[in-house]
Structure formats: C-alpha cells, structure tokens
Amino acid sequence: MGRDRAGQLGERMSEEEPTPGSVRPGGRTARTRAAVLTATFDELGEGGYGELTMEKIAQRSGVHLATVYRRWGSVERIICELMIDKSADIALPDTGSLRADLHGLASGIGAFYAAPRNRRVMEAVVAAAVRQPYAAEMLRDFFRDRRRDAAVLVRRAIERGEVPADTDTDAVIAALGAPFYYRLLISRGPIDQDLAETTAAAAYEAARAGVFRHPAADAGER
Amino acid sequence: MGRDRAGQLGERMSEEEPTPGSVRPGGRTARTRAAVLTATFDELGEGGYGELTMEKIAQRSGVHLATVYRRWGSVERIICELMIDKSADIALPDTGSLRADLHGLASGIGAFYAAPRNRRVMEAVVAAAVRQPYAAEMLRDFFRDRRRDAAVLVRRAIERGEVPADTDTDAVIAALGAPFYYRLLISRGPIDQDLAETTAAAAYEAARAGVFRHPAADAGER
DNA sequence: AATCTAATGCGAGCGCGTTCGCGTTAGATT
DNA sequence: AATCTAACGCGAACGCGCTCGCATTAGATT
C-alpha cells in the first residue's frame, strides 16, 4: 500500500530517478515488457484479479520478480498498461445514420467484453481504481478520451438533424456505455448481442427525444 | 486470499463450526458489531477503500483485532455487511405515472450517492466483488433483489398502458441504475440532480418507445 | 572491437497482515 | 445466586509480499 515512498527513498524527490525501462526502451526491455503483459493477460484469463500475484506474473513470464517490481511496482500498474494495450480493438462506425452508428459501436463493445479475458482486465482496472488514486485518474482520463473520440458519431447526427443541435454528445456516449459496465460489474451477467441492441436502441430513442440536451448551463464543456 | 481453509483446519469440514457471533447475537455481540460497522463507515469516509485496514477498524472501534478477524475474516466481508445495512434508505415512489416514478427513484439513488461515504461503500463492494467470489455473489443477488422490488413501478405502468405489455421490467430498472454506476466507477464524476433527471428521462423515453420489450424469448424470467 | 551503463538476475532481509492458543469476561440458563 | 460457555482480550509467532545491495548481461556508443 505504497505510503510516501518519496519520503523514504530520499533521492527520488530531488533527482527524479527515471523508471527502469524508460531510458532504453528497445531490445531486451521491450521483450520483458511483452513477456510480462502477455503473462498477466494469460494469468487473468485463468484465475481472475483475486488470484493475480506479482510472483505468478514473474514465474509465468520468466522475468525475475525484482525486475517486475522495479518496472511496475504493483499489479495494478501492469493491469492499467494492459488495458490501454488491449482496448484499441473497438472501432468507430460511420454508416450515415445515428441508429446504425450506435448499433455498430454497441456491437463492438459487446463483442469486446464477450471475451472473458477482456472482461477480467476491465474488472481488474476498475477494482484497481478504487484502491489507488493514480489508477482512478488513469481510468477516468482513458474513458474521457474514448468518449471524446466516439462523440463524433453524435456530432454527425446533429449535422444531419437527427438529434437536437444542443445535444450533449458526451452524455449520449456515456449512456451508450453505461449498461455494459452495469452488466459487467453489478448484475454480473453475460454480455451478449441482446444487451448491445437494447442499449443502442435506448440511447438512440432518448437522444432523439431530446433527453441529452444541455441544461442551458455554461460553456464548461470546452 | 483464503485458499482452502477447510483443508487446513480439519474440524471445520465435519462439525461446521459456526461463526462467532451467530449463537449469541445479543448483548455484547451486538455492541461489537455496531462498533465495527460504524468504525468501518467512518474510516471509509476519511481514507477510502485503499487505506482501509483491519487494524484501523479494530483501533477505531475499540474491538480487538483478533475478534474482528474471527467474526468477519476480511475487510471485504465487513464492507458487504455495511452495504446491506446502509442501502435500505432508497424508497420506491408511487405517484401514478411512470415518468414521475422513475424521476423519484432516480432522485433517491442520486441523493444516496451524493453522500461521499455511501459512494465509498459501493466502490468498495464492487472492488471486493472483483477479488472474492462470495462478494460477487452477494453483490449480484443484492441488486437482483432490489431490481425485483423496483420492478413494480414498471408493472404498474404496464397496467396503466404507459408502456408495452411485454416490457422487460428488469431491463427498465437496470437501465435506470446503470448511469449512476458508470459515473461512480468509470467516469468518476459527481453524482448530482442533473444526472438523475437525465437518467430518468432516458429510461422513460426508451421504455415508452418499446426498446425494452422481451425479444420473444422463453419464460426464463421466473 | 572495446567501452560504458541501463536493465536484469539473484538472494537475503525487513515489515505487515494474519493466525493461533490460552486466559478472561459477560450474558444466558437453571 | 450459581453455573456454563459463547464471545472477547491478549500477545506470540508464522508466512508472504515487498525492498534492497550487489553481480551479471546486453544493447548502445565510440
């Protein structure tokens, strides 16, 4: 439970000693990184976050335990890095209609989380975010960026006149994503095509009805 | 990480030794229970789940560390018990219209999670569920029961003809709850009245549009 | 090819969370 | 009121996660 490391180590605060692996990112460093991430992904697929240990990761990857600790410091950091690696798989559709776009995006999310390993990774990241502030910040920023990317679907729909001009694009995307994480973390049921279709349709109908219009607030959206 | 305790302790498997506190639930036992739960709630309010320790709970409550371990075994178990205690505060409205009912319920949920302590408790339970199977089961069953209770709102709306007769009542309630947990766990922003209103309106419009109708499936809803 | 040093391998050691055995207390029963 | 025992208080000890200092390796530089 990393409490005030800087206070104990002394030189960290003055010289800002770089993390091992950041000066020479290529060659052996890249290999160990790949080995550790792969091992973590496989380990998560078998046992889940509760069973995951730094020692198991070290053993499966063939990388020494001390090295894993030096480069990442905790399982949570490894998992965060793993999520960023894996999450590039969900594509943004561009069909010409908001209904189809939302369906496509929801299908993509649904297909992603249909894989138990991806599910476990996201579960682990959320759990890590609850325990460690830096993981929470990472998770929040990551999803903020992804929603920002996906907001283009709604912006195009606004231009087409499908939804009101003052629709909160971020709110629509958040409404599209929310049910997946509810299923993933709360009701803990299967994530299937049914959920994707229902979710997409619900977000679409609500957006068309003008539910997500800005509440006449300030321009704090940037 | 409770791995096969029964195998190590021997007598646990044959005689099924009861948990301390279950034979004489009154008197001193009830006091220590209250002290531990209150201490955990206060500790969560200050530091969050990451800072929470059995020893801190023991110290703040005045109950000995060994006693806390004997009765609960882990912080996760304490937190689960705490959630069940605290969650009885959200009431189910009955106004005569689905729109107002959903607004009322959403406001209740929103007000509940506007309190940082309640937020922390739910965060902790979700994180615990990721790590320990029994917590996951507890969380899932708890929300299943709560959704079942809340489903009466939708059932009344069906009787009034506000939504299609084959509307999946559980899906409507899940859609109403999901955005709160997305905000709570993923985007990690404030849970305010805006969110409650938007969420209620979105669920209402989608339900009215027939988004949540059963997909002509079996009667597996029980 | 020789040199330099970042990154890793290695094992010892510390600290903290957790458990266990025994004595004590308090609430229930007669 | 006397007795019984569930539940609690107490401290020692175990085990595991984590860190640290030094030796070794490999990739980059000249």
PDB file of C-alpha atoms in Angstrom, chain B residues 31-187:
ATOM      1  CA  ARG B  31     -22.413  -3.869  20.513  1.00  0.00           C
ATOM      2  CA  THR B  32     -19.160  -5.013  18.945  1.00  0.00           C
ATOM      3  CA  ARG B  33     -20.930  -5.483  15.648  1.00  0.00           C
ATOM      4  CA  ALA B  34     -22.291  -1.953  15.731  1.00  0.00           C
ATOM      5  CA  ALA B  35     -18.926  -0.575  16.814  1.00  0.00           C
ATOM      6  CA  VAL B  36     -17.101  -2.307  13.969  1.00  0.00           C
ATOM      7  CA  LEU B  37     -19.607  -1.270  11.309  1.00  0.00           C
ATOM      8  CA  THR B  38     -19.638   2.331  12.488  1.00  0.00           C
ATOM      9  CA  ALA B  39     -15.853   2.431  12.621  1.00  0.00           C
ATOM     10  CA  THR B  40     -15.616   0.996   9.125  1.00  0.00           C
ATOM     11  CA  PHE B  41     -18.097   3.531   7.800  1.00  0.00           C
ATOM     12  CA  ASP B  42     -16.188   6.409   9.364  1.00  0.00           C
ATOM     13  CA  GLU B  43     -12.848   5.070   8.231  1.00  0.00           C
ATOM     14  CA  LEU B  44     -14.159   4.754   4.683  1.00  0.00           C
ATOM     15  CA  GLY B  45     -15.352   8.320   4.818  1.00  0.00           C
ATOM     16  CA  GLU B  46     -11.860   9.522   5.605  1.00  0.00           C
ATOM     17  CA  GLY B  47      -9.496   7.377   3.616  1.00  0.00           C
ATOM     18  CA  GLY B  48     -11.325   5.226   1.101  1.00  0.00           C
ATOM     19  CA  TYR B  49     -11.018   1.541   0.401  1.00  0.00           C
ATOM     20  CA  GLY B  50      -7.320   1.643  -0.382  1.00  0.00           C
ATOM     21  CA  GLU B  51      -6.474   2.947   3.071  1.00  0.00           C
ATOM     22  CA  LEU B  52      -8.867   0.642   4.880  1.00  0.00           C
ATOM     23  CA  THR B  53      -7.206  -1.943   7.119  1.00  0.00           C
ATOM     24  CA  MET B  54      -8.437  -4.461   9.642  1.00  0.00           C
ATOM     25  CA  GLU B  55      -6.137  -2.915  12.187  1.00  0.00           C
ATOM     26  CA  LYS B  56      -7.546   0.582  11.650  1.00  0.00           C
ATOM     27  CA  ILE B  57     -11.050  -0.781  12.058  1.00  0.00           C
ATOM     28  CA  ALA B  58     -10.046  -2.564  15.246  1.00  0.00           C
ATOM     29  CA  GLN B  59      -8.371   0.511  16.717  1.00  0.00           C
ATOM     30  CA  ARG B  60     -11.164   2.936  15.908  1.00  0.00           C
ATOM     31  CA  SER B  61     -13.888   0.601  17.097  1.00  0.00           C
ATOM     32  CA  GLY B  62     -12.096  -0.413  20.260  1.00  0.00           C
ATOM     33  CA  VAL B  63     -12.650  -4.054  19.372  1.00  0.00           C
ATOM     34  CA  HIS B  64      -9.614  -6.278  19.441  1.00  0.00           C
ATOM     35  CA  LEU B  65      -8.001  -7.143  16.138  1.00  0.00           C
ATOM     36  CA  ALA B  66      -8.323 -10.882  16.667  1.00  0.00           C
ATOM     37  CA  THR B  67     -12.028 -10.522  17.324  1.00  0.00           C
ATOM     38  CA  VAL B  68     -12.560  -8.647  14.089  1.00  0.00           C
ATOM     39  CA  TYR B  69     -10.721 -11.355  12.223  1.00  0.00           C
ATOM     40  CA  ARG B  70     -12.667 -14.125  13.902  1.00  0.00           C
ATOM     41  CA  ARG B  71     -16.071 -12.657  13.124  1.00  0.00           C
ATOM     42  CA  TRP B  72     -15.555 -11.287   9.626  1.00  0.00           C
ATOM     43  CA  GLY B  73     -12.274 -12.642   8.366  1.00  0.00           C
ATOM     44  CA  SER B  74     -11.652  -9.778   5.945  1.00  0.00           C
ATOM     45  CA  VAL B  75     -12.449  -6.133   5.257  1.00  0.00           C
ATOM     46  CA  GLU B  76     -14.496  -7.274   2.292  1.00  0.00           C
ATOM     47  CA  ARG B  77     -16.949  -9.157   4.489  1.00  0.00           C
ATOM     48  CA  ILE B  78     -17.354  -6.152   6.763  1.00  0.00           C
ATOM     49  CA  ILE B  79     -17.998  -3.923   3.796  1.00  0.00           C
ATOM     50  CA  CYS B  80     -20.606  -6.249   2.351  1.00  0.00           C
ATOM     51  CA  GLU B  81     -22.454  -6.255   5.648  1.00  0.00           C
ATOM     52  CA  LEU B  82     -22.168  -2.493   5.789  1.00  0.00           C
ATOM     53  CA  MET B  83     -23.720  -2.043   2.366  1.00  0.00           C
ATOM     54  CA  ILE B  84     -26.745  -4.145   3.236  1.00  0.00           C
ATOM     55  CA  ASP B  85     -27.193  -2.055   6.364  1.00  0.00           C
ATOM     56  CA  LYS B  86     -26.981   1.288   4.592  1.00  0.00           C
ATOM     57  CA  SER B  87     -28.888   0.577   1.429  1.00  0.00           C
ATOM     58  CA  ALA B  88     -32.342   0.441   2.933  1.00  0.00           C
ATOM     59  CA  ASP B  89     -32.604   4.226   2.596  1.00  0.00           C
ATOM     60  CA  ILE B  90     -33.760   4.392  -1.022  1.00  0.00           C
ATOM     61  CA  ALA B  91     -37.535   4.394  -1.138  1.00  0.00           C
ATOM     62  CA  LEU B  92     -39.777   3.357  -4.022  1.00  0.00           C
ATOM     63  CA  PRO B  93     -42.191   6.115  -5.123  1.00  0.00           C
ATOM     64  CA  ASP B  94     -45.782   5.548  -6.242  1.00  0.00           C
ATOM     65  CA  THR B  95     -47.073   8.694  -7.910  1.00  0.00           C
ATOM     66  CA  GLY B  96     -49.412   7.328 -10.543  1.00  0.00           C
ATOM     67  CA  SER B  97     -47.217   7.991 -13.559  1.00  0.00           C
ATOM     68  CA  LEU B  98     -44.124   6.161 -14.726  1.00  0.00           C
ATOM     69  CA  ARG B  99     -42.306   9.368 -15.589  1.00  0.00           C
ATOM     70  CA  ALA B 100     -42.666  10.717 -12.071  1.00  0.00           C
ATOM     71  CA  ASP B 101     -41.939   7.344 -10.504  1.00  0.00           C
ATOM     72  CA  LEU B 102     -38.693   6.985 -12.411  1.00  0.00           C
ATOM     73  CA  HIS B 103     -37.736  10.536 -11.541  1.00  0.00           C
ATOM     74  CA  GLY B 104     -38.422   9.876  -7.907  1.00  0.00           C
ATOM     75  CA  LEU B 105     -36.403   6.690  -7.855  1.00  0.00           C
ATOM     76  CA  ALA B 106     -33.520   8.293  -9.725  1.00  0.00           C
ATOM     77  CA  SER B 107     -33.547  11.216  -7.320  1.00  0.00           C
ATOM     78  CA  GLY B 108     -33.386   8.801  -4.442  1.00  0.00           C
ATOM     79  CA  ILE B 109     -30.424   6.979  -5.904  1.00  0.00           C
ATOM     80  CA  GLY B 110     -28.761  10.262  -6.738  1.00  0.00           C
ATOM     81  CA  ALA B 111     -29.239  11.644  -3.263  1.00  0.00           C
ATOM     82  CA  PHE B 112     -27.889   8.446  -1.762  1.00  0.00           C
ATOM     83  CA  TYR B 113     -24.672   8.541  -3.769  1.00  0.00           C
ATOM     84  CA  ALA B 114     -24.276  12.261  -3.336  1.00  0.00           C
ATOM     85  CA  ALA B 115     -23.007  11.347   0.121  1.00  0.00           C
ATOM     86  CA  PRO B 116     -19.315  10.557  -0.266  1.00  0.00           C
ATOM     87  CA  ARG B 117     -19.436   7.844   2.355  1.00  0.00           C
ATOM     88  CA  ASN B 118     -22.151   5.888   0.588  1.00  0.00           C
ATOM     89  CA  ARG B 119     -20.184   6.283  -2.591  1.00  0.00           C
ATOM     90  CA  ARG B 120     -17.127   4.833  -0.956  1.00  0.00           C
ATOM     91  CA  VAL B 121     -19.050   1.892   0.406  1.00  0.00           C
ATOM     92  CA  MET B 122     -20.377   0.986  -3.014  1.00  0.00           C
ATOM     93  CA  GLU B 123     -16.959   1.436  -4.614  1.00  0.00           C
ATOM     94  CA  ALA B 124     -15.503  -0.874  -2.029  1.00  0.00           C
ATOM     95  CA  VAL B 125     -18.164  -3.526  -2.539  1.00  0.00           C
ATOM     96  CA  VAL B 126     -17.609  -3.551  -6.284  1.00  0.00           C
ATOM     97  CA  ALA B 127     -13.870  -3.816  -5.810  1.00  0.00           C
ATOM     98  CA  ALA B 128     -14.368  -6.599  -3.305  1.00  0.00           C
ATOM     99  CA  ALA B 129     -16.612  -8.432  -5.745  1.00  0.00           C
ATOM    100  CA  VAL B 130     -13.857  -8.407  -8.324  1.00  0.00           C
ATOM    101  CA  ARG B 131     -11.466 -10.041  -5.908  1.00  0.00           C
ATOM    102  CA  GLN B 132     -13.587 -12.504  -3.984  1.00  0.00           C
ATOM    103  CA  PRO B 133     -16.295 -14.757  -5.414  1.00  0.00           C
ATOM    104  CA  TYR B 134     -18.549 -14.671  -2.366  1.00  0.00           C
ATOM    105  CA  ALA B 135     -18.626 -10.876  -2.517  1.00  0.00           C
ATOM    106  CA  ALA B 136     -19.501 -11.051  -6.195  1.00  0.00           C
ATOM    107  CA  GLU B 137     -22.349 -13.402  -5.464  1.00  0.00           C
ATOM    108  CA  MET B 138     -23.555 -11.194  -2.647  1.00  0.00           C
ATOM    109  CA  LEU B 139     -23.472  -8.086  -4.810  1.00  0.00           C
ATOM    110  CA  ARG B 140     -25.263  -9.761  -7.684  1.00  0.00           C
ATOM    111  CA  ASP B 141     -28.008 -11.202  -5.516  1.00  0.00           C
ATOM    112  CA  PHE B 142     -28.454  -7.963  -3.633  1.00  0.00           C
ATOM    113  CA  PHE B 143     -29.012  -5.925  -6.773  1.00  0.00           C
ATOM    114  CA  ARG B 144     -31.178  -8.619  -8.304  1.00  0.00           C
ATOM    115  CA  ASP B 145     -33.479  -8.374  -5.292  1.00  0.00           C
ATOM    116  CA  ARG B 146     -33.517  -4.588  -5.384  1.00  0.00           C
ATOM    117  CA  ARG B 147     -34.360  -4.561  -9.071  1.00  0.00           C
ATOM    118  CA  ARG B 148     -37.105  -7.068  -8.407  1.00  0.00           C
ATOM    119  CA  ASP B 149     -38.561  -4.751  -5.777  1.00  0.00           C
ATOM    120  CA  ALA B 150     -38.335  -1.748  -8.068  1.00  0.00           C
ATOM    121  CA  ALA B 151     -39.877  -3.599 -10.978  1.00  0.00           C
ATOM    122  CA  VAL B 152     -43.289  -2.887  -9.523  1.00  0.00           C
ATOM    123  CA  LEU B 153     -43.034   0.657 -10.875  1.00  0.00           C
ATOM    124  CA  VAL B 154     -42.862  -0.683 -14.396  1.00  0.00           C
ATOM    125  CA  ARG B 155     -45.534  -3.288 -13.773  1.00  0.00           C
ATOM    126  CA  ARG B 156     -47.934  -0.579 -12.691  1.00  0.00           C
ATOM    127  CA  ALA B 157     -47.061   1.394 -15.815  1.00  0.00           C
ATOM    128  CA  ILE B 158     -47.892  -1.660 -17.904  1.00  0.00           C
ATOM    129  CA  GLU B 159     -51.272  -1.906 -16.228  1.00  0.00           C
ATOM    130  CA  ARG B 160     -51.894   1.752 -16.968  1.00  0.00           C
ATOM    131  CA  GLY B 161     -50.900   1.227 -20.571  1.00  0.00           C
ATOM    132  CA  GLU B 162     -47.979   3.626 -20.435  1.00  0.00           C
ATOM    133  CA  VAL B 163     -45.543   1.112 -21.840  1.00  0.00           C
ATOM    134  CA  PRO B 164     -45.987  -2.056 -23.936  1.00  0.00           C
ATOM    135  CA  ALA B 165     -47.359  -5.078 -22.096  1.00  0.00           C
ATOM    136  CA  ASP B 166     -44.341  -7.233 -22.907  1.00  0.00           C
ATOM    137  CA  THR B 167     -41.864  -4.747 -21.457  1.00  0.00           C
ATOM    138  CA  ASP B 168     -38.933  -6.341 -19.609  1.00  0.00           C
ATOM    139  CA  THR B 169     -39.398  -4.746 -16.211  1.00  0.00           C
ATOM    140  CA  ASP B 170     -35.937  -5.721 -15.015  1.00  0.00           C
ATOM    141  CA  ALA B 171     -34.326  -4.163 -18.077  1.00  0.00           C
ATOM    142  CA  VAL B 172     -36.009  -0.825 -17.398  1.00  0.00           C
ATOM    143  CA  ILE B 173     -34.787  -0.717 -13.826  1.00  0.00           C
ATOM    144  CA  ALA B 174     -31.299  -1.792 -14.873  1.00  0.00           C
ATOM    145  CA  ALA B 175     -31.268   0.982 -17.478  1.00  0.00           C
ATOM    146  CA  LEU B 176     -32.277   3.429 -14.789  1.00  0.00           C
ATOM    147  CA  GLY B 177     -29.477   2.360 -12.473  1.00  0.00           C
ATOM    148  CA  ALA B 178     -26.643   1.865 -14.927  1.00  0.00           C
ATOM    149  CA  PRO B 179     -25.647   5.533 -15.483  1.00  0.00           C
ATOM    150  CA  PHE B 180     -25.141   6.060 -11.768  1.00  0.00           C
ATOM    151  CA  TYR B 181     -22.626   3.266 -11.561  1.00  0.00           C
ATOM    152  CA  TYR B 182     -20.943   4.391 -14.737  1.00  0.00           C
ATOM    153  CA  ARG B 183     -20.500   7.803 -13.151  1.00  0.00           C
ATOM    154  CA  LEU B 184     -19.485   6.244  -9.880  1.00  0.00           C
ATOM    155  CA  LEU B 185     -16.912   3.786 -11.181  1.00  0.00           C
ATOM    156  CA  ILE B 186     -15.838   4.784 -14.679  1.00  0.00           C
ATOM    157  CA  SER B 187     -16.103   8.493 -15.393  1.00  0.00           C
TER     158      SER B 187
END
